[in-house]
Amino acid sequence: MENPVIILGAQAVGTAALDAFLSNDVVVYCILDDDPKLHSTELLDVPVMGNTDDGELLKLIGKKCEVFVATEDAASRRSLTQMLHDEYQVVPVNSIHQRASVSIHAELGHGNYVGPNAVVAATAKIGAGVLVGPNAVIEGQASVGDYAQIGSGAQLGVGASVGAGAFVGAGAVLVAGVKVGDKARVGAGSVVVADVPANQTVFGNPAVKV
């Protein structure tokens, strides 16, 4: 991308997104975070310059800078993305690590993070504001809803689906065709062999309600 990027969020997701941008030689102008203790510090040599609602810096977005929303919480990512759309008429760019493998035949929305060595196969679909951790695999015809999170090393089988705002823990496996509902949670290392209703938390092998 031609323009530098402003990252909203300096915690774990912000660090991962910054690393992904740097892996592609993308210039990151600054990071904004609401924790005042981080202001005037640096993250990987990039300055943390103020709050995520800093109007003077946000005015650069869409004119001189792109933006990426890197907050941990799905609701926060959604609200910040909505604010950027409403007030600045922009959408966040994707942060895809140089070592990730994303098929040109996959379908991606905006504002997604895809970590190193993750695989997004042809015909897979990812919504907006999704976090895909390192080494995760999203196979063909699988789909991930808006603002969901797929943990490191998780595997989504062919045709599996993860609903909006859902969480799939590190190393979890969703077998082919299984459906995880909106805002459901799948514990780390679980093997999901049956559909998971919306808002339900499951864990284990095979995964059961907890």
PDB file of C-alpha atoms in Angstrom:
ATOM      1  CA  MET A   1       0.000   0.000   0.000  1.00  0.00           C
ATOM      2  CA  GLU A   2       1.180   3.500  -0.782  1.00  0.00           C
ATOM      3  CA  ASN A   3       0.109   5.384   2.352  1.00  0.00           C
ATOM      4  CA  PRO A   4       1.465   4.788   5.866  1.00  0.00           C
ATOM      5  CA  VAL A   5      -0.813   3.191   8.459  1.00  0.00           C
ATOM      6  CA  ILE A   6      -2.106   4.369  11.837  1.00  0.00           C
ATOM      7  CA  ILE A   7      -2.824   1.461  14.192  1.00  0.00           C
ATOM      8  CA  LEU A   8      -5.530   1.825  16.847  1.00  0.00           C
ATOM      9  CA  GLY A   9      -4.408  -0.323  19.781  1.00  0.00           C
ATOM     10  CA  ALA A  10      -0.943  -1.058  21.201  1.00  0.00           C
ATOM     11  CA  GLN A  11      -1.615  -4.299  23.064  1.00  0.00           C
ATOM     12  CA  ALA A  12      -1.079  -7.860  21.758  1.00  0.00           C
ATOM     13  CA  VAL A  13      -3.186  -7.435  18.603  1.00  0.00           C
ATOM     14  CA  GLY A  14      -1.524  -4.105  17.846  1.00  0.00           C
ATOM     15  CA  THR A  15       1.927  -5.654  18.198  1.00  0.00           C
ATOM     16  CA  ALA A  16       0.985  -8.545  15.919  1.00  0.00           C
ATOM     17  CA  ALA A  17      -0.530  -6.220  13.308  1.00  0.00           C
ATOM     18  CA  LEU A  18       2.507  -3.947  13.444  1.00  0.00           C
ATOM     19  CA  ASP A  19       4.794  -6.929  12.881  1.00  0.00           C
ATOM     20  CA  ALA A  20       2.667  -7.990   9.898  1.00  0.00           C
ATOM     21  CA  PHE A  21       2.827  -4.528   8.323  1.00  0.00           C
ATOM     22  CA  LEU A  22       6.576  -4.318   8.881  1.00  0.00           C
ATOM     23  CA  SER A  23       7.035  -7.766   7.313  1.00  0.00           C
ATOM     24  CA  ASN A  24       5.602  -6.277   4.117  1.00  0.00           C
ATOM     25  CA  ASP A  25       7.710  -3.090   4.354  1.00  0.00           C
ATOM     26  CA  VAL A  26       4.593  -1.015   5.048  1.00  0.00           C
ATOM     27  CA  VAL A  27       5.340   2.206   6.927  1.00  0.00           C
ATOM     28  CA  VAL A  28       3.403   2.592  10.195  1.00  0.00           C
ATOM     29  CA  TYR A  29       3.050   6.290  11.030  1.00  0.00           C
ATOM     30  CA  CYS A  30       2.039   5.853  14.667  1.00  0.00           C
ATOM     31  CA  ILE A  31      -0.029   3.855  17.139  1.00  0.00           C
ATOM     32  CA  LEU A  32      -2.908   5.213  19.230  1.00  0.00           C
ATOM     33  CA  ASP A  33      -3.956   3.607  22.506  1.00  0.00           C
ATOM     34  CA  ASP A  34      -6.229   4.697  25.352  1.00  0.00           C
ATOM     35  CA  ASP A  35      -3.745   3.661  28.060  1.00  0.00           C
ATOM     36  CA  PRO A  36      -1.983   6.911  29.062  1.00  0.00           C
ATOM     37  CA  LYS A  37       0.990   4.915  30.403  1.00  0.00           C
ATOM     38  CA  LEU A  38       1.839   3.952  26.830  1.00  0.00           C
ATOM     39  CA  HIS A  39       1.802   7.494  25.461  1.00  0.00           C
ATOM     40  CA  SER A  40       5.201   8.829  24.419  1.00  0.00           C
ATOM     41  CA  THR A  41       6.610   5.292  24.345  1.00  0.00           C
ATOM     42  CA  GLU A  42       7.563   3.207  21.317  1.00  0.00           C
ATOM     43  CA  LEU A  43       6.479  -0.211  20.074  1.00  0.00           C
ATOM     44  CA  LEU A  44       8.986  -1.818  17.691  1.00  0.00           C
ATOM     45  CA  ASP A  45      10.396   1.676  17.122  1.00  0.00           C
ATOM     46  CA  VAL A  46       6.969   3.117  16.227  1.00  0.00           C
ATOM     47  CA  PRO A  47       5.689   5.907  18.520  1.00  0.00           C
ATOM     48  CA  VAL A  48       2.521   5.572  20.604  1.00  0.00           C
ATOM     49  CA  MET A  49       1.173   9.105  20.251  1.00  0.00           C
ATOM     50  CA  GLY A  50      -2.221   9.402  21.964  1.00  0.00           C
ATOM     51  CA  ASN A  51      -5.755   8.096  22.451  1.00  0.00           C
ATOM     52  CA  THR A  52      -7.766   6.255  19.805  1.00  0.00           C
ATOM     53  CA  ASP A  53     -10.082   9.287  19.575  1.00  0.00           C
ATOM     54  CA  ASP A  54      -7.283  11.807  18.883  1.00  0.00           C
ATOM     55  CA  GLY A  55      -9.043  14.018  16.333  1.00  0.00           C
ATOM     56  CA  GLU A  56      -5.913  15.706  15.005  1.00  0.00           C
ATOM     57  CA  LEU A  57      -4.237  12.412  14.109  1.00  0.00           C
ATOM     58  CA  LEU A  58      -7.435  10.747  12.924  1.00  0.00           C
ATOM     59  CA  LYS A  59      -7.906  13.596  10.431  1.00  0.00           C
ATOM     60  CA  LEU A  60      -4.973  12.112   8.508  1.00  0.00           C
ATOM     61  CA  ILE A  61      -6.933   8.918   7.844  1.00  0.00           C
ATOM     62  CA  GLY A  62      -8.283   8.621   4.334  1.00  0.00           C
ATOM     63  CA  LYS A  63      -6.127  11.512   3.135  1.00  0.00           C
ATOM     64  CA  LYS A  64      -2.542  10.730   4.039  1.00  0.00           C
ATOM     65  CA  CYS A  65      -2.855   7.525   6.082  1.00  0.00           C
ATOM     66  CA  GLU A  66      -4.636   4.183   6.182  1.00  0.00           C
ATOM     67  CA  VAL A  67      -5.922   2.736   9.455  1.00  0.00           C
ATOM     68  CA  PHE A  68      -6.049  -0.637  11.195  1.00  0.00           C
ATOM     69  CA  VAL A  69      -8.176  -1.366  14.288  1.00  0.00           C
ATOM     70  CA  ALA A  70      -6.179  -3.597  16.643  1.00  0.00           C
ATOM     71  CA  THR A  71      -8.196  -3.734  19.863  1.00  0.00           C
ATOM     72  CA  GLU A  72      -8.591  -7.071  21.635  1.00  0.00           C
ATOM     73  CA  ASP A  73     -12.325  -6.932  22.237  1.00  0.00           C
ATOM     74  CA  ALA A  74     -14.673  -7.684  19.332  1.00  0.00           C
ATOM     75  CA  ALA A  75     -17.222  -5.076  20.435  1.00  0.00           C
ATOM     76  CA  SER A  76     -14.502  -2.427  20.598  1.00  0.00           C
ATOM     77  CA  ARG A  77     -13.236  -3.345  17.109  1.00  0.00           C
ATOM     78  CA  ARG A  78     -16.778  -3.070  15.804  1.00  0.00           C
ATOM     79  CA  SER A  79     -17.478   0.322  17.437  1.00  0.00           C
ATOM     80  CA  LEU A  80     -14.176   1.855  16.319  1.00  0.00           C
ATOM     81  CA  THR A  81     -14.706   0.572  12.773  1.00  0.00           C
ATOM     82  CA  GLN A  82     -18.203   2.077  12.764  1.00  0.00           C
ATOM     83  CA  MET A  83     -16.820   5.402  14.005  1.00  0.00           C
ATOM     84  CA  LEU A  84     -14.227   5.438  11.213  1.00  0.00           C
ATOM     85  CA  HIS A  85     -16.950   4.735   8.663  1.00  0.00           C
ATOM     86  CA  ASP A  86     -19.383   7.337  10.014  1.00  0.00           C
ATOM     87  CA  GLU A  87     -16.967  10.186  10.756  1.00  0.00           C
ATOM     88  CA  TYR A  88     -14.180   9.676   8.224  1.00  0.00           C
ATOM     89  CA  GLN A  89     -15.812   7.541   5.477  1.00  0.00           C
ATOM     90  CA  VAL A  90     -12.977   5.001   5.598  1.00  0.00           C
ATOM     91  CA  VAL A  91     -12.675   1.294   6.295  1.00  0.00           C
ATOM     92  CA  PRO A  92      -9.641  -0.354   7.930  1.00  0.00           C
ATOM     93  CA  VAL A  93      -7.081  -2.098   5.738  1.00  0.00           C
ATOM     94  CA  ASN A  94      -6.093  -5.746   6.159  1.00  0.00           C
ATOM     95  CA  SER A  95      -2.924  -6.689   8.039  1.00  0.00           C
ATOM     96  CA  ILE A  96      -1.650  -9.910   6.464  1.00  0.00           C
ATOM     97  CA  HIS A  97       1.759 -11.189   7.498  1.00  0.00           C
ATOM     98  CA  GLN A  98       4.231 -11.721   4.700  1.00  0.00           C
ATOM     99  CA  ARG A  99       4.550 -15.401   5.697  1.00  0.00           C
ATOM    100  CA  ALA A 100       0.785 -16.030   5.647  1.00  0.00           C
ATOM    101  CA  SER A 101      -0.719 -17.882   2.692  1.00  0.00           C
ATOM    102  CA  VAL A 102      -3.982 -16.311   1.548  1.00  0.00           C
ATOM    103  CA  SER A 103      -5.363 -17.615  -1.728  1.00  0.00           C
ATOM    104  CA  ILE A 104      -6.263 -15.051  -4.355  1.00  0.00           C
ATOM    105  CA  HIS A 105      -9.482 -17.063  -4.627  1.00  0.00           C
ATOM    106  CA  ALA A 106     -10.392 -16.532  -0.964  1.00  0.00           C
ATOM    107  CA  GLU A 107     -12.869 -13.775  -0.071  1.00  0.00           C
ATOM    108  CA  LEU A 108     -11.790 -11.272   2.588  1.00  0.00           C
ATOM    109  CA  GLY A 109     -13.558  -8.253   4.018  1.00  0.00           C
ATOM    110  CA  HIS A 110     -11.734  -5.281   5.545  1.00  0.00           C
ATOM    111  CA  GLY A 111      -9.763  -4.795   8.740  1.00  0.00           C
ATOM    112  CA  ASN A 112      -8.667  -8.427   9.112  1.00  0.00           C
ATOM    113  CA  TYR A 113      -5.436  -9.663  10.688  1.00  0.00           C
ATOM    114  CA  VAL A 114      -3.855 -12.871   9.354  1.00  0.00           C
ATOM    115  CA  GLY A 115      -0.805 -14.041  11.271  1.00  0.00           C
ATOM    116  CA  PRO A 116       2.430 -15.671  10.146  1.00  0.00           C
ATOM    117  CA  ASN A 117       2.129 -19.151   8.596  1.00  0.00           C
ATOM    118  CA  ALA A 118      -1.668 -19.014   8.666  1.00  0.00           C
ATOM    119  CA  VAL A 119      -3.428 -20.478   5.621  1.00  0.00           C
ATOM    120  CA  VAL A 120      -6.653 -19.198   4.072  1.00  0.00           C
ATOM    121  CA  ALA A 121      -7.568 -21.549   1.242  1.00  0.00           C
ATOM    122  CA  ALA A 122      -9.340 -20.904  -2.039  1.00  0.00           C
ATOM    123  CA  THR A 123     -13.137 -20.430  -1.656  1.00  0.00           C
ATOM    124  CA  ALA A 124     -12.800 -19.653   2.075  1.00  0.00           C
ATOM    125  CA  LYS A 125     -14.671 -16.529   3.213  1.00  0.00           C
ATOM    126  CA  ILE A 126     -13.642 -14.141   5.982  1.00  0.00           C
ATOM    127  CA  GLY A 127     -15.801 -11.200   7.046  1.00  0.00           C
ATOM    128  CA  ALA A 128     -14.580  -7.899   8.518  1.00  0.00           C
ATOM    129  CA  GLY A 129     -12.493  -7.261  11.635  1.00  0.00           C
ATOM    130  CA  VAL A 130     -11.488 -10.930  11.994  1.00  0.00           C
ATOM    131  CA  LEU A 131      -8.324 -12.013  13.831  1.00  0.00           C
ATOM    132  CA  VAL A 132      -6.662 -15.158  12.426  1.00  0.00           C
ATOM    133  CA  GLY A 133      -3.763 -16.266  14.610  1.00  0.00           C
ATOM    134  CA  PRO A 134      -0.408 -17.666  13.513  1.00  0.00           C
ATOM    135  CA  ASN A 135      -0.460 -21.166  11.998  1.00  0.00           C
ATOM    136  CA  ALA A 136      -4.267 -21.271  11.818  1.00  0.00           C
ATOM    137  CA  VAL A 137      -5.786 -23.059   8.801  1.00  0.00           C
ATOM    138  CA  ILE A 138      -9.087 -22.090   7.185  1.00  0.00           C
ATOM    139  CA  GLU A 139      -9.879 -24.657   4.526  1.00  0.00           C
ATOM    140  CA  GLY A 140     -11.923 -24.287   1.356  1.00  0.00           C
ATOM    141  CA  GLN A 141     -15.592 -23.299   1.633  1.00  0.00           C
ATOM    142  CA  ALA A 142     -15.119 -22.512   5.334  1.00  0.00           C
ATOM    143  CA  SER A 143     -16.436 -19.145   6.514  1.00  0.00           C
ATOM    144  CA  VAL A 144     -15.677 -16.796   9.413  1.00  0.00           C
ATOM    145  CA  GLY A 145     -18.151 -14.075  10.444  1.00  0.00           C
ATOM    146  CA  ASP A 146     -17.407 -10.441  11.260  1.00  0.00           C
ATOM    147  CA  TYR A 147     -15.228  -9.721  14.323  1.00  0.00           C
ATOM    148  CA  ALA A 148     -14.612 -13.380  15.113  1.00  0.00           C
ATOM    149  CA  GLN A 149     -11.260 -14.587  16.443  1.00  0.00           C
ATOM    150  CA  ILE A 150      -9.462 -17.748  15.323  1.00  0.00           C
ATOM    151  CA  GLY A 151      -6.659 -18.698  17.705  1.00  0.00           C
ATOM    152  CA  SER A 152      -3.134 -19.780  16.872  1.00  0.00           C
ATOM    153  CA  GLY A 153      -2.973 -23.182  15.201  1.00  0.00           C
ATOM    154  CA  ALA A 154      -6.756 -23.624  15.038  1.00  0.00           C
ATOM    155  CA  GLN A 155      -8.105 -25.577  12.065  1.00  0.00           C
ATOM    156  CA  LEU A 156     -11.416 -25.020  10.305  1.00  0.00           C
ATOM    157  CA  GLY A 157     -12.305 -27.974   8.090  1.00  0.00           C
ATOM    158  CA  VAL A 158     -13.869 -27.779   4.649  1.00  0.00           C
ATOM    159  CA  GLY A 159     -17.227 -25.996   4.831  1.00  0.00           C
ATOM    160  CA  ALA A 160     -17.021 -25.285   8.565  1.00  0.00           C
ATOM    161  CA  SER A 161     -18.457 -21.945   9.669  1.00  0.00           C
ATOM    162  CA  VAL A 162     -17.774 -19.605  12.587  1.00  0.00           C
ATOM    163  CA  GLY A 163     -20.378 -16.961  13.414  1.00  0.00           C
ATOM    164  CA  ALA A 164     -19.960 -13.245  14.015  1.00  0.00           C
ATOM    165  CA  GLY A 165     -18.116 -12.367  17.215  1.00  0.00           C
ATOM    166  CA  ALA A 166     -17.302 -16.012  17.980  1.00  0.00           C
ATOM    167  CA  PHE A 167     -14.028 -17.159  19.533  1.00  0.00           C
ATOM    168  CA  VAL A 168     -12.132 -20.306  18.546  1.00  0.00           C
ATOM    169  CA  GLY A 169      -9.254 -21.032  20.912  1.00  0.00           C
ATOM    170  CA  ALA A 170      -5.691 -21.962  20.038  1.00  0.00           C
ATOM    171  CA  GLY A 171      -5.271 -25.413  18.536  1.00  0.00           C
ATOM    172  CA  ALA A 172      -8.996 -26.110  18.313  1.00  0.00           C
ATOM    173  CA  VAL A 173     -10.263 -28.234  15.414  1.00  0.00           C
ATOM    174  CA  LEU A 174     -13.618 -27.784  13.697  1.00  0.00           C
ATOM    175  CA  VAL A 175     -14.399 -30.837  11.569  1.00  0.00           C
ATOM    176  CA  ALA A 176     -15.723 -30.391   8.050  1.00  0.00           C
ATOM    177  CA  GLY A 177     -19.157 -28.779   7.852  1.00  0.00           C
ATOM    178  CA  VAL A 178     -19.623 -28.031  11.545  1.00  0.00           C
ATOM    179  CA  LYS A 179     -21.236 -24.686  12.494  1.00  0.00           C
ATOM    180  CA  VAL A 180     -20.248 -22.482  15.434  1.00  0.00           C
ATOM    181  CA  GLY A 181     -22.901 -19.845  16.166  1.00  0.00           C
ATOM    182  CA  ASP A 182     -22.577 -16.105  16.732  1.00  0.00           C
ATOM    183  CA  LYS A 183     -20.630 -15.139  19.889  1.00  0.00           C
ATOM    184  CA  ALA A 184     -20.034 -18.797  20.772  1.00  0.00           C
ATOM    185  CA  ARG A 185     -16.719 -19.779  22.367  1.00  0.00           C
ATOM    186  CA  VAL A 186     -14.626 -22.867  21.628  1.00  0.00           C
ATOM    187  CA  GLY A 187     -11.958 -23.668  24.201  1.00  0.00           C
ATOM    188  CA  ALA A 188      -8.314 -24.137  23.268  1.00  0.00           C
ATOM    189  CA  GLY A 189      -7.464 -27.594  21.945  1.00  0.00           C
ATOM    190  CA  SER A 190     -11.102 -28.629  21.589  1.00  0.00           C
ATOM    191  CA  VAL A 191     -12.359 -30.854  18.763  1.00  0.00           C
ATOM    192  CA  VAL A 192     -15.773 -29.698  17.569  1.00  0.00           C
ATOM    193  CA  VAL A 193     -17.728 -32.512  15.928  1.00  0.00           C
ATOM    194  CA  ALA A 194     -21.269 -31.104  16.288  1.00  0.00           C
ATOM    195  CA  ASP A 195     -22.831 -27.684  15.759  1.00  0.00           C
ATOM    196  CA  VAL A 196     -22.426 -25.149  18.578  1.00  0.00           C
ATOM    197  CA  PRO A 197     -25.417 -22.832  19.225  1.00  0.00           C
ATOM    198  CA  ALA A 198     -24.987 -19.066  19.433  1.00  0.00           C
ATOM    199  CA  ASN A 199     -23.569 -17.748  22.736  1.00  0.00           C
ATOM    200  CA  GLN A 200     -22.629 -21.239  23.971  1.00  0.00           C
ATOM    201  CA  THR A 201     -19.196 -22.182  25.320  1.00  0.00           C
ATOM    202  CA  VAL A 202     -17.799 -25.633  24.545  1.00  0.00           C
ATOM    203  CA  PHE A 203     -14.597 -27.411  25.517  1.00  0.00           C
ATOM    204  CA  GLY A 204     -12.952 -30.811  25.202  1.00  0.00           C
ATOM    205  CA  ASN A 205     -12.517 -33.704  22.779  1.00  0.00           C
ATOM    206  CA  PRO A 206     -15.187 -34.072  21.673  1.00  0.00           C
ATOM    207  CA  ALA A 207     -16.262 -30.531  22.617  1.00  0.00           C
ATOM    208  CA  VAL A 208     -19.234 -30.342  24.995  1.00  0.00           C
ATOM    209  CA  LYS A 209     -21.077 -27.468  26.660  1.00  0.00           C
ATOM    210  CA  VAL A 210     -19.454 -26.080  29.806  1.00  0.00           C
TER     211      VAL A 210
END
